[in-house]
Every structure is written in C-alpha cells, then in structure tokens.
Amino acid sequence: MKKTLALLLAALMALSLAACSGGGSDSSEAPASGDPANSGSTADVANAEKPLVWFNRQPSNSTTGELNTEALNFNEDTYYVGFDANQGAQLQGEMVLDYIQTNIDTIDRNGDGVIGYVLAIGDIGHNDSVARTRGVRAALGTGVTVDGAINSDPIGTNTDGTSTIVQDGTLEINGTTYTVRELASQEMKNSSGATWNDSTAGNAIGTWAAAFGDQIDVVVSNNDGMGMAMFNAWSNQNDVPTFGYDANSDAVAAIADGYGGTISQHADVQAYLTLRVLRNALDGVDIDTGIGTADEAGNVLSDDVYRYDETSRSYYALNVAVTAENYQDFLDSTAVYAPVSNQLDEANNPVRSVWLNIYNAADNFLSGTYQPLLKKYDDLLNLDVEYVGGDGQTESNITNRLSNPDLYDAFAINMVKTDNAASYTTILSQ
Ligand code: BGC
C-alpha cells in the first residue's frame, strides 16, 4: 500500500514538474497534488534543504581523518550516523588480548615464545578501519606512535620483527615473558579497487600461512566479512582463533566452531537512527524524538547504546564485545532493537519517500546486516525507501542513479570514499 502511494506520488510529482518545466521559477512553487496523503510532501522544498543523513562513512579526509564539517553541516537537517570507532577499537584490542592471556598455555603453536598475529585491514582511508588497526596494535603493544597517534599503515610482512611501522610487544603472563609480533598486515583491496574485500583476505591468509606456517597464532581482521573469509579458508581447520568486527550472523554462529570473537557496533541502533533523524526532520519535531525522548509510540534509546556529538552533528552507537561467553544473545544480527520497535501512527507520521544508497551491494556488513535492519525500520517509521546498491568502487555508479532528487523527501548516503561528499551535495544543490 505504501509503495503504491509513493509511486503515485512520484508520478504526480513528475507530472507537475513536467507541466511547469517551461514556467521558470514558478516550478518551485508547484504543489505536488491536492491528494491529502501528500499533505506532508516536500515537493516544494529545494533539494538542498531536504533532510540528509550520512551513515557508516563519515565525511572526512581519507588521509588525515579530519572531519568534513561543511558536508556535516550541509543544511540544518544534516546528520551523521555511525558508531564510536575508538571505543569499539579499544574493545576489539582488549578482546584479543584477553583471549591470549586466558589461553596462553595453548596459543603459542610452535612454542617459540613469540605470539604471532596477522591483520586484515579494510580500507586505509576509512576512519573505522584506521581506529581498529590502532586499537589492536595499542592493546598488544605493537603500535608505534607517530605525531601523537599509532601508525595504522599496513606493514606487508615482518617475520623477523624489524618493521619500523610496528614494533614487537611484550606480555608478562604467569611469570613468563612473551613477545607479540605482527607478522603481516595488508589492506584488502581487490584489483578493481573494492576495499574491505573478503576474497582478497581469503587469498592473503593462504599466502601468509604458506610463508609463516605455525608462527601464526592469532588472526585479526578489521571486519567479519574478511575475518570469516580467512576463518573458512584456513583458520578453522588449523584451530587458529580469528577475530573480526560487526557481529554479522555468520560470524557470531562461527564462535561455536572456534571463531575467536567479534564486536557488535549495534547496527540495530544505527539503522534506526539513520532513518529516525530523517523522520524527525521531515515531521519538523525535536530531533531527539524517539531517540533520547520517547515518542508517542514509546520508542526511546537509553544512553548506554548511543551518544550524540553536537559539534559534529553525529550520532554514534556504542559497541559491545561478542565472545564465547555471550554470543548466544547475538545470533540474529538483523533483529530490530526492542526499545525502538514500535510502529508509528501513519496519521501523525505520514508516509514520506527517502533515497538511500549502500556504497557496495556486496559489502557483507552493510548488505547482510544493516540493510535488512533498515528495511524493518522503514516500515515501522512509515518511510518508503528506495535502496540503491553501488559497486564499491566508483561514486558515479551511485550518483548516476540519483538523477531526479526532486522525487524524494530526504536522502541517506553511504559514500564509496569518505572524501566524496561533494559528489552528492553538488547534485542536491543544483
Ligand atoms: C564495517 C565494515 C564495512 C565498512 C563499510 C564498517 O563499519 O565494520 O564491515 O565494510 O563499515 O564502510
């Protein structure tokens, strides 16, 4: 029903725009139609003034990590939704360290006193990826600080511990001193340029295993997509604990088979926030509605699952470690978060249309966990969302499909590259 209404609305808008196309400035004043269902339409609002949410990839400089404040303040209804990358990265590092400490009697496979690990890096220009690499190096003592921050560059290989990008860490456990060494790390980018690439990681572990054999005691990955590719290709058969990030359903299930652990970035909260900020902006209500303040349907988030940073207009979900101890509670990564699962009343929150893109339709986390959640929340929030999946490599593959922004009331954007916000805002400003 909602879809039909939206299609009708789109057709009517297209008609009214076509009818006015010769009318110059008048076209911006044309109402969409007299249909009462369209009473909340923003057909007469300039695209540059419509609500916009960036999600998962925060507008920022991919080299320095500096936030793009212009994009984050594109208009007064612009927000970012992601998760607390540093808090999550610290958790991931601690999870790996805890595992090593608890399993020290069995973990050093060749008994040489060196705990060797390999690391799959997602995207060297992505803040989340950089934070996770730093978090693991910080916890294991292998990080080298440059200009106040841990170097997050990939090392290639480092069999003998002479790399200058990382250093050997030292762990004192039960009176014995162990060395921790990052044996290898690599950005998992395929030849077409797709980052966080699972198959590249699956191949890399084969190469690393052939080169280092039983020097590899632990496998760490910036996400579960790559982590599971390595687990399935090698670590499962070789009983080598493998750690990822995202708490995708397949990774959580694999904990029963020896996958070491993962981090939930509370995708159930992020997907809700992504659409909720648009809903609130479209309704013209306080942005905290259904977030920190309960809405009429009773939806509300407690402050242990998210935080809002006013300066960067960013909502950050908080992370939780998922290990053998608690994985049973995380088996379905696409279940909505109960405190925000109440249906809004269509009379007060009429159906509105949203254009939303996923940077890479093949991204394990975004397509397998985030998008199914968005699809559940779009119903609950009365939003008719058009989902566009990119190829993960070129922004134009996505922007080409935003050819008529006039048809939508709001936009949710997941850039291919965090530097590329202008590719979208230029379209919306035309
Ligand atoms: C996720 C990755 C994903 C990336 C895409 C990260 O937050 O952990 O799995 O590939 O976002 O931007």
Short mmCIF file of C-alpha atoms and ligand atoms in Angstrom, two decimals:
data_model
loop_
_atom_site.label_atom_id
_atom_site.label_comp_id
_atom_site.label_asym_id
_atom_site.label_seq_id
_atom_site.Cartn_x
_atom_site.Cartn_y
_atom_site.Cartn_z
CA MET A 1 0.00 0.00 0.00
CA LYS A 2 2.76 2.41 1.00
CA LYS A 3 4.68 1.57 -2.14
CA THR A 4 1.65 2.26 -4.31
CA LEU A 5 1.10 5.61 -2.67
CA ALA A 6 4.70 6.54 -3.12
CA LEU A 7 4.69 5.51 -6.75
CA LEU A 8 1.58 7.57 -7.31
CA LEU A 9 3.18 10.47 -5.54
CA ALA A 10 6.31 10.13 -7.66
CA ALA A 11 4.25 10.02 -10.85
CA LEU A 12 2.24 13.07 -9.79
CA MET A 13 5.37 14.98 -8.94
CA ALA A 14 6.96 14.10 -12.23
CA LEU A 15 3.81 15.30 -13.98
CA SER A 16 3.63 18.54 -12.09
CA LEU A 17 7.32 19.20 -12.72
CA ALA A 18 6.91 18.43 -16.41
CA ALA A 19 3.88 20.71 -16.57
CA CYS A 20 5.87 23.54 -15.07
CA SER A 21 9.12 22.93 -16.86
CA GLY A 22 8.57 25.91 -19.12
CA GLY A 23 7.49 28.09 -16.25
CA GLY A 24 10.89 29.09 -14.86
CA SER A 25 10.85 29.96 -11.19
CA ASP A 26 7.18 29.04 -10.88
CA SER A 27 8.05 25.36 -10.96
CA SER A 28 9.47 25.52 -7.46
CA GLU A 29 6.12 26.71 -6.17
CA ALA A 30 4.06 23.96 -7.75
CA PRO A 31 2.36 21.81 -5.11
CA ALA A 32 2.65 18.07 -5.77
CA SER A 33 -1.08 17.46 -5.78
CA GLY A 34 -4.23 18.01 -3.79
CA ASP A 35 -4.24 14.44 -2.50
CA PRO A 36 -4.49 14.61 1.30
CA ALA A 37 -1.99 11.78 1.57
CA ASN A 38 0.54 14.17 0.11
CA SER A 39 -0.11 16.89 2.62
CA GLY A 40 3.29 16.37 4.19
CA SER A 41 5.12 16.42 0.88
CA THR A 42 8.25 18.46 0.43
CA ALA A 43 7.79 18.71 -3.32
CA ASP A 44 8.08 22.47 -2.95
CA VAL A 45 11.26 22.30 -0.88
CA ALA A 46 14.60 22.75 -2.62
CA ASN A 47 16.65 19.56 -2.63
CA ALA A 48 19.46 21.39 -0.85
CA GLU A 49 17.12 21.98 2.08
CA LYS A 50 15.81 18.45 2.43
CA PRO A 51 16.96 16.28 5.35
CA LEU A 52 20.21 14.45 4.69
CA VAL A 53 21.93 11.77 6.73
CA TRP A 54 25.41 10.44 6.06
CA PHE A 55 25.90 7.00 7.52
CA ASN A 56 28.67 4.44 8.04
CA ARG A 57 31.23 6.57 6.18
CA GLN A 58 31.68 9.89 7.89
CA PRO A 59 32.52 12.78 5.58
CA SER A 60 36.23 13.20 6.27
CA ASN A 61 39.64 13.50 4.70
CA SER A 62 40.75 9.94 3.95
CA THR A 63 44.40 10.83 4.51
CA THR A 64 44.22 12.86 7.72
CA GLY A 65 40.87 11.67 9.10
CA GLU A 66 39.82 15.31 9.59
CA LEU A 67 36.04 15.68 9.55
CA ASN A 68 34.43 17.49 6.64
CA THR A 69 32.39 20.00 8.65
CA GLU A 70 30.96 21.59 5.53
CA ALA A 71 29.33 18.31 4.49
CA LEU A 72 28.22 17.59 8.06
CA ASN A 73 26.51 20.99 8.10
CA PHE A 74 25.18 20.88 4.56
CA ASN A 75 21.84 22.17 5.80
CA GLU A 76 20.13 22.44 9.16
CA ASP A 77 18.74 18.91 8.84
CA THR A 78 22.04 17.17 8.12
CA TYR A 79 23.42 14.46 10.45
CA TYR A 80 25.88 11.60 10.53
CA VAL A 81 25.07 8.20 12.00
CA GLY A 82 27.81 5.72 12.77
CA PHE A 83 29.30 4.18 15.86
CA ASP A 84 32.00 5.09 18.32
CA ALA A 85 35.03 3.91 16.38
CA ASN A 86 37.56 4.44 19.15
CA GLN A 87 35.54 2.78 21.90
CA GLY A 88 34.91 -0.19 19.59
CA ALA A 89 38.53 -0.41 18.50
CA GLN A 90 39.67 -0.45 22.11
CA LEU A 91 37.19 -3.24 22.86
CA GLN A 92 38.43 -5.27 19.91
CA GLY A 93 42.05 -4.92 21.04
CA GLU A 94 41.15 -5.89 24.62
CA MET A 95 39.13 -8.87 23.41
CA VAL A 96 42.17 -10.22 21.52
CA LEU A 97 44.49 -9.55 24.45
CA ASP A 98 42.12 -11.25 26.93
CA TYR A 99 41.94 -14.28 24.69
CA ILE A 100 45.73 -14.54 24.51
CA GLN A 101 46.08 -14.19 28.26
CA THR A 102 43.39 -16.75 29.03
CA ASN A 103 44.68 -19.27 26.50
CA ILE A 104 48.40 -18.72 26.94
CA ASP A 105 49.09 -22.40 27.62
CA THR A 106 47.95 -23.45 24.17
CA ILE A 107 48.15 -20.38 21.97
CA ASP A 108 51.82 -20.37 21.01
CA ARG A 109 51.61 -23.05 18.36
CA ASN A 110 55.32 -23.57 17.73
CA GLY A 111 56.33 -22.84 21.32
CA ASP A 112 58.91 -20.21 20.34
CA GLY A 113 57.70 -17.65 22.89
CA VAL A 114 56.52 -15.33 20.13
CA ILE A 115 52.77 -14.84 19.74
CA GLY A 116 52.46 -14.06 16.04
CA TYR A 117 49.38 -12.48 14.52
CA VAL A 118 48.33 -11.37 11.05
CA LEU A 119 45.97 -8.47 10.41
CA ALA A 120 43.49 -7.83 7.59
CA ILE A 121 42.97 -4.10 7.06
CA GLY A 122 39.72 -2.91 5.43
CA ASP A 123 40.41 0.49 3.92
CA ILE A 124 43.40 2.62 4.87
CA GLY A 125 41.33 5.76 4.18
CA HIS A 126 38.34 4.83 6.39
CA ASN A 127 38.24 6.13 9.97
CA ASP A 128 36.71 2.89 11.31
CA SER A 129 39.40 0.78 9.73
CA VAL A 130 42.19 3.05 10.96
CA ALA A 131 40.76 3.03 14.50
CA ARG A 132 40.57 -0.78 14.59
CA THR A 133 44.13 -1.25 13.39
CA ARG A 134 45.27 1.18 16.07
CA GLY A 135 43.11 -0.49 18.74
CA VAL A 136 44.66 -3.89 18.14
CA ARG A 137 48.20 -2.53 18.00
CA ALA A 138 47.62 -0.48 21.16
CA ALA A 139 46.31 -3.43 23.17
CA LEU A 140 49.03 -5.82 22.02
CA GLY A 141 51.85 -3.31 22.45
CA THR A 142 52.81 -3.47 18.79
CA GLY A 143 51.89 0.12 17.89
CA VAL A 144 54.45 2.79 17.04
CA THR A 145 53.32 6.32 17.80
CA VAL A 146 53.87 8.96 15.14
CA ASP A 147 52.75 12.56 15.75
CA GLY A 148 50.66 11.53 18.74
CA ALA A 149 48.79 8.65 17.08
CA ILE A 150 49.57 5.00 16.46
CA ASN A 151 50.75 4.35 12.92
CA SER A 152 47.96 2.43 11.17
CA ASP A 153 49.75 1.67 7.90
CA PRO A 154 49.87 -1.91 6.63
CA ILE A 155 53.32 -3.47 7.09
CA GLY A 156 53.45 -6.06 4.34
CA THR A 157 55.46 -8.73 6.14
CA ASN A 158 57.58 -8.64 9.27
CA THR A 159 58.83 -12.16 10.04
CA ASP A 160 61.88 -11.05 11.96
CA GLY A 161 60.35 -8.14 13.85
CA THR A 162 62.38 -5.43 12.10
CA SER A 163 59.45 -3.40 10.74
CA THR A 164 59.52 0.27 11.68
CA ILE A 165 55.76 0.68 11.24
CA VAL A 166 55.09 -1.69 14.15
CA GLN A 167 57.24 -2.95 16.98
CA ASP A 168 57.38 -6.18 18.95
CA GLY A 169 55.17 -6.07 22.03
CA THR A 170 55.90 -7.78 25.33
CA LEU A 171 53.46 -9.68 27.52
CA GLU A 172 54.17 -10.94 31.03
CA ILE A 173 51.86 -13.83 31.79
CA ASN A 174 52.19 -16.11 34.83
CA GLY A 175 55.82 -15.09 35.27
CA THR A 176 56.79 -15.79 31.65
CA THR A 177 57.63 -13.07 29.13
CA TYR A 178 56.26 -13.45 25.63
CA THR A 179 56.87 -11.39 22.53
CA VAL A 180 53.87 -10.34 20.43
CA ARG A 181 54.63 -9.77 16.76
CA GLU A 182 52.54 -8.51 13.88
CA LEU A 183 53.83 -10.90 11.23
CA ALA A 184 51.91 -9.38 8.34
CA SER A 185 49.16 -6.91 7.51
CA GLN A 186 47.64 -5.74 4.28
CA GLU A 187 44.83 -3.56 3.01
CA MET A 188 42.29 -5.96 1.49
CA LYS A 189 41.57 -4.11 -1.71
CA ASN A 190 40.91 -6.01 -4.93
CA SER A 191 42.31 -5.17 -8.34
CA SER A 192 39.20 -3.14 -9.23
CA GLY A 193 39.63 -1.02 -6.12
CA ALA A 194 36.94 -2.52 -3.84
CA THR A 195 38.02 -2.26 -0.21
CA TRP A 196 37.18 -4.50 2.80
CA ASN A 197 37.34 -7.26 0.20
CA ASP A 198 36.61 -10.75 1.51
CA SER A 199 38.12 -12.74 -1.33
CA THR A 200 41.34 -10.76 -1.15
CA ALA A 201 41.53 -11.65 2.55
CA GLY A 202 40.77 -15.31 1.83
CA ASN A 203 43.68 -15.37 -0.62
CA ALA A 204 46.01 -13.43 1.66
CA ILE A 205 45.67 -15.90 4.52
CA GLY A 206 46.72 -18.67 2.12
CA THR A 207 49.85 -16.72 1.20
CA TRP A 208 50.61 -15.87 4.82
CA ALA A 209 50.05 -19.43 6.02
CA ALA A 210 52.42 -20.70 3.32
CA ALA A 211 55.05 -18.16 4.38
CA PHE A 212 54.69 -18.27 8.20
CA GLY A 213 53.03 -21.62 8.93
CA ASP A 214 52.77 -22.25 12.65
CA GLN A 215 54.22 -18.88 13.55
CA ILE A 216 50.66 -17.59 13.11
CA ASP A 217 48.90 -17.94 16.45
CA VAL A 218 46.10 -15.39 16.03
CA VAL A 219 44.26 -13.88 13.06
CA VAL A 220 42.71 -10.42 13.41
CA SER A 221 40.53 -8.57 10.94
CA ASN A 222 39.05 -5.09 10.71
CA ASN A 223 35.69 -6.75 9.97
CA ASP A 224 33.84 -10.06 9.97
CA GLY A 225 33.49 -10.25 6.18
CA MET A 226 37.28 -10.57 5.82
CA GLY A 227 37.60 -12.43 9.13
CA MET A 228 35.18 -15.14 8.06
CA ALA A 229 36.86 -15.44 4.66
CA MET A 230 40.13 -16.19 6.48
CA PHE A 231 38.44 -18.45 9.01
CA ASN A 232 36.78 -20.51 6.29
CA ALA A 233 39.88 -20.63 4.11
CA TRP A 234 42.36 -21.54 6.80
CA SER A 235 41.99 -20.82 10.49
CA ASN A 236 39.05 -23.09 11.19
CA GLN A 237 40.92 -26.20 10.03
CA ASN A 238 44.05 -25.07 11.81
CA ASP A 239 42.37 -24.11 15.09
CA VAL A 240 43.72 -20.59 14.99
CA PRO A 241 41.49 -18.06 16.79
CA THR A 242 40.21 -15.40 14.42
CA PHE A 243 38.71 -12.09 15.47
CA GLY A 244 36.52 -9.75 13.46
CA TYR A 245 34.15 -6.85 13.89
CA ASP A 246 30.44 -6.28 13.11
CA ALA A 247 28.78 -9.31 14.73
CA ASN A 248 27.32 -10.45 11.42
CA SER A 249 25.12 -13.52 11.96
CA ASP A 250 27.52 -15.97 10.27
CA ALA A 251 30.45 -14.76 12.35
CA VAL A 252 28.52 -14.96 15.61
CA ALA A 253 27.39 -18.50 14.74
CA ALA A 254 31.02 -19.42 13.97
CA ILE A 255 32.03 -18.63 17.57
CA ALA A 256 30.59 -22.06 18.40
CA ASP A 257 33.19 -23.51 15.98
CA GLY A 258 36.17 -21.57 17.25
CA TYR A 259 35.89 -18.09 15.71
CA GLY A 260 37.51 -16.05 18.50
CA GLY A 261 35.05 -13.18 18.76
CA THR A 262 33.68 -10.06 17.20
CA ILE A 263 32.36 -6.64 18.14
CA SER A 264 28.76 -5.56 17.73
CA GLN A 265 28.66 -1.99 16.54
CA HIS A 266 24.95 -2.01 17.40
CA ALA A 267 23.77 -1.97 13.80
CA ASP A 268 20.24 -2.34 15.20
CA VAL A 269 20.60 1.06 16.84
CA GLN A 270 22.45 2.67 13.91
CA ALA A 271 19.92 1.59 11.29
CA TYR A 272 17.16 3.00 13.47
CA LEU A 273 18.98 6.30 13.98
CA THR A 274 19.73 6.58 10.27
CA LEU A 275 16.05 6.67 9.42
CA ARG A 276 14.85 8.25 12.64
CA VAL A 277 16.74 11.52 12.17
CA LEU A 278 15.17 11.83 8.71
CA ARG A 279 11.71 11.05 10.10
CA ASN A 280 12.08 13.72 12.79
CA ALA A 281 13.36 16.33 10.39
CA LEU A 282 10.52 15.60 7.96
CA ASP A 283 7.98 15.86 10.78
CA GLY A 284 9.52 19.12 11.95
CA VAL A 285 9.77 17.79 15.52
CA ASP A 286 12.63 17.94 18.01
CA ILE A 287 15.48 15.82 16.68
CA ASP A 288 15.62 13.91 19.98
CA THR A 289 12.11 12.49 19.45
CA GLY A 290 12.18 8.68 19.69
CA ILE A 291 15.89 8.92 20.45
CA GLY A 292 16.63 10.33 23.91
CA THR A 293 12.97 11.31 24.42
CA ALA A 294 10.20 8.75 23.99
CA ASP A 295 7.90 9.31 21.02
CA GLU A 296 4.13 8.70 21.13
CA ALA A 297 4.60 5.04 20.28
CA GLY A 298 7.05 4.61 23.16
CA ASN A 299 10.27 4.34 21.11
CA VAL A 300 13.30 5.55 23.06
CA LEU A 301 17.02 4.76 23.32
CA SER A 302 18.91 4.70 26.60
CA ASP A 303 22.27 6.43 26.77
CA ASP A 304 24.20 3.18 27.16
CA VAL A 305 23.64 2.40 23.46
CA TYR A 306 24.46 5.68 21.74
CA ARG A 307 25.83 9.18 22.17
CA TYR A 308 25.27 12.36 20.24
CA ASP A 309 28.02 14.82 19.49
CA GLU A 310 26.51 18.19 18.79
CA THR A 311 29.64 19.74 17.24
CA SER A 312 29.96 17.12 14.53
CA ARG A 313 26.17 16.58 14.35
CA SER A 314 26.97 12.91 14.72
CA TYR A 315 25.13 10.07 16.41
CA TYR A 316 27.44 7.27 17.49
CA ALA A 317 26.16 3.84 18.56
CA LEU A 318 28.22 2.17 21.28
CA ASN A 319 29.93 -1.19 20.77
CA VAL A 320 29.74 -4.47 22.68
CA ALA A 321 32.22 -7.37 22.58
CA VAL A 322 30.73 -10.69 21.44
CA THR A 323 32.65 -13.75 22.59
CA ALA A 324 32.09 -17.37 23.60
CA GLU A 325 30.57 -16.03 26.81
CA ASN A 326 27.64 -14.09 25.34
CA TYR A 327 27.34 -14.94 21.63
CA GLN A 328 24.01 -16.72 22.10
CA ASP A 329 22.40 -13.31 22.59
CA PHE A 330 23.68 -12.01 19.23
CA LEU A 331 22.84 -14.84 16.83
CA ASP A 332 20.40 -12.79 14.75
CA SER A 333 22.16 -9.63 13.60
CA THR A 334 19.05 -8.43 11.76
CA ALA A 335 16.68 -8.36 14.74
CA VAL A 336 15.33 -4.88 15.49
CA TYR A 337 16.26 -3.34 18.82
CA ALA A 338 13.22 -3.90 21.06
CA PRO A 339 13.10 -0.44 22.72
CA VAL A 340 12.67 1.20 19.30
CA SER A 341 10.48 -1.36 17.57
CA ASN A 342 7.04 0.28 17.93
CA GLN A 343 5.09 1.17 14.81
CA LEU A 344 4.43 4.88 14.25
CA ASP A 345 0.90 6.00 13.56
CA GLU A 346 0.53 6.92 9.90
CA ALA A 347 -1.96 9.66 10.77
CA ASN A 348 0.72 11.60 12.66
CA ASN A 349 3.72 10.41 10.68
CA PRO A 350 2.54 10.13 7.07
CA VAL A 351 4.49 8.14 4.52
CA ARG A 352 7.46 10.04 3.08
CA SER A 353 9.97 8.95 0.49
CA VAL A 354 13.68 8.51 1.04
CA TRP A 355 16.53 7.80 -1.35
CA LEU A 356 19.22 5.68 0.29
CA ASN A 357 22.37 4.10 -1.05
CA ILE A 358 24.73 1.38 0.14
CA TYR A 359 28.26 2.01 -1.18
CA ASN A 360 28.79 -1.62 -2.13
CA ALA A 361 25.95 -4.07 -2.63
CA ALA A 362 28.46 -6.85 -1.89
CA ASP A 363 29.61 -5.48 1.47
CA ASN A 364 28.98 -8.21 3.98
CA PHE A 365 28.04 -5.93 6.87
CA LEU A 366 26.06 -3.28 5.04
CA SER A 367 24.10 -5.60 2.80
CA GLY A 368 23.82 -8.58 5.14
CA THR A 369 23.19 -6.82 8.44
CA TYR A 370 22.50 -3.09 8.03
CA GLN A 371 20.16 -3.08 5.04
CA PRO A 372 17.85 -5.84 6.36
CA LEU A 373 17.56 -3.78 9.54
CA LEU A 374 16.82 -0.60 7.59
CA LYS A 375 14.07 -2.46 5.76
CA LYS A 376 12.42 -3.39 9.03
CA TYR A 377 12.67 0.12 10.44
CA ASP A 378 11.44 1.82 7.27
CA ASP A 379 8.08 0.06 7.79
CA LEU A 380 7.94 0.98 11.46
CA LEU A 381 8.74 4.62 10.69
CA ASN A 382 6.41 4.92 7.67
CA LEU A 383 9.23 5.70 5.26
CA ASP A 384 9.17 4.49 1.72
CA VAL A 385 12.85 3.94 0.98
CA GLU A 386 14.39 3.40 -2.41
CA TYR A 387 17.57 1.35 -1.90
CA VAL A 388 20.42 1.76 -4.35
CA GLY A 389 23.42 -0.58 -4.13
CA GLY A 390 26.77 0.61 -5.50
CA ASP A 391 29.73 -1.35 -6.82
CA GLY A 392 32.04 -0.27 -4.01
CA GLN A 393 34.48 1.31 -6.44
CA THR A 394 33.08 4.33 -8.17
CA GLU A 395 30.95 7.09 -6.76
CA SER A 396 29.39 7.77 -10.18
CA ASN A 397 27.91 4.27 -10.24
CA ILE A 398 25.73 5.55 -7.39
CA THR A 399 25.34 9.26 -8.18
CA ASN A 400 24.14 8.37 -11.69
CA ARG A 401 21.17 6.80 -10.00
CA LEU A 402 20.30 9.99 -8.13
CA SER A 403 19.23 11.61 -11.35
CA ASN A 404 15.96 13.00 -10.03
CA PRO A 405 16.30 14.04 -6.38
CA ASP A 406 13.06 16.03 -6.71
CA LEU A 407 11.21 12.75 -6.32
CA TYR A 408 12.36 12.25 -2.73
CA ASP A 409 11.72 13.96 0.57
CA ALA A 410 15.04 13.03 2.19
CA PHE A 411 18.39 11.35 1.49
CA ALA A 412 20.59 8.80 3.28
CA ILE A 413 24.09 8.49 1.87
CA ASN A 414 26.88 5.93 2.27
CA MET A 415 29.81 7.21 0.20
CA VAL A 416 32.33 4.97 -1.52
CA LYS A 417 35.11 7.24 -0.32
CA THR A 418 34.82 9.45 2.73
CA ASP A 419 36.27 12.40 0.75
CA ASN A 420 33.46 12.38 -1.77
CA ALA A 421 30.58 14.15 -0.01
CA ALA A 422 30.60 16.88 -2.65
CA SER A 423 29.66 14.37 -5.37
CA TYR A 424 26.28 14.18 -3.65
CA THR A 425 25.82 17.69 -2.27
CA THR A 426 26.54 19.14 -5.73
CA ILE A 427 23.62 17.16 -7.12
CA LEU A 428 21.37 18.29 -4.30
CA SER A 429 22.41 21.92 -4.77
CA GLN A 430 21.61 22.08 -8.47
C1 BGC B 1 32.15 -2.18 8.84
C2 BGC B 1 32.70 -2.93 7.69
C3 BGC B 1 32.21 -2.35 6.42
C4 BGC B 1 32.50 -0.88 6.38
C5 BGC B 1 31.92 -0.24 5.16
C6 BGC B 1 32.47 -0.74 8.71
O1 BGC B 1 31.92 -0.02 9.76
O2 BGC B 1 32.68 -2.67 10.03
O3 BGC B 1 32.34 -4.25 7.77
O4 BGC B 1 32.81 -3.00 5.34
O5 BGC B 1 31.96 -0.27 7.51
O6 BGC B 1 32.07 1.12 5.16
#
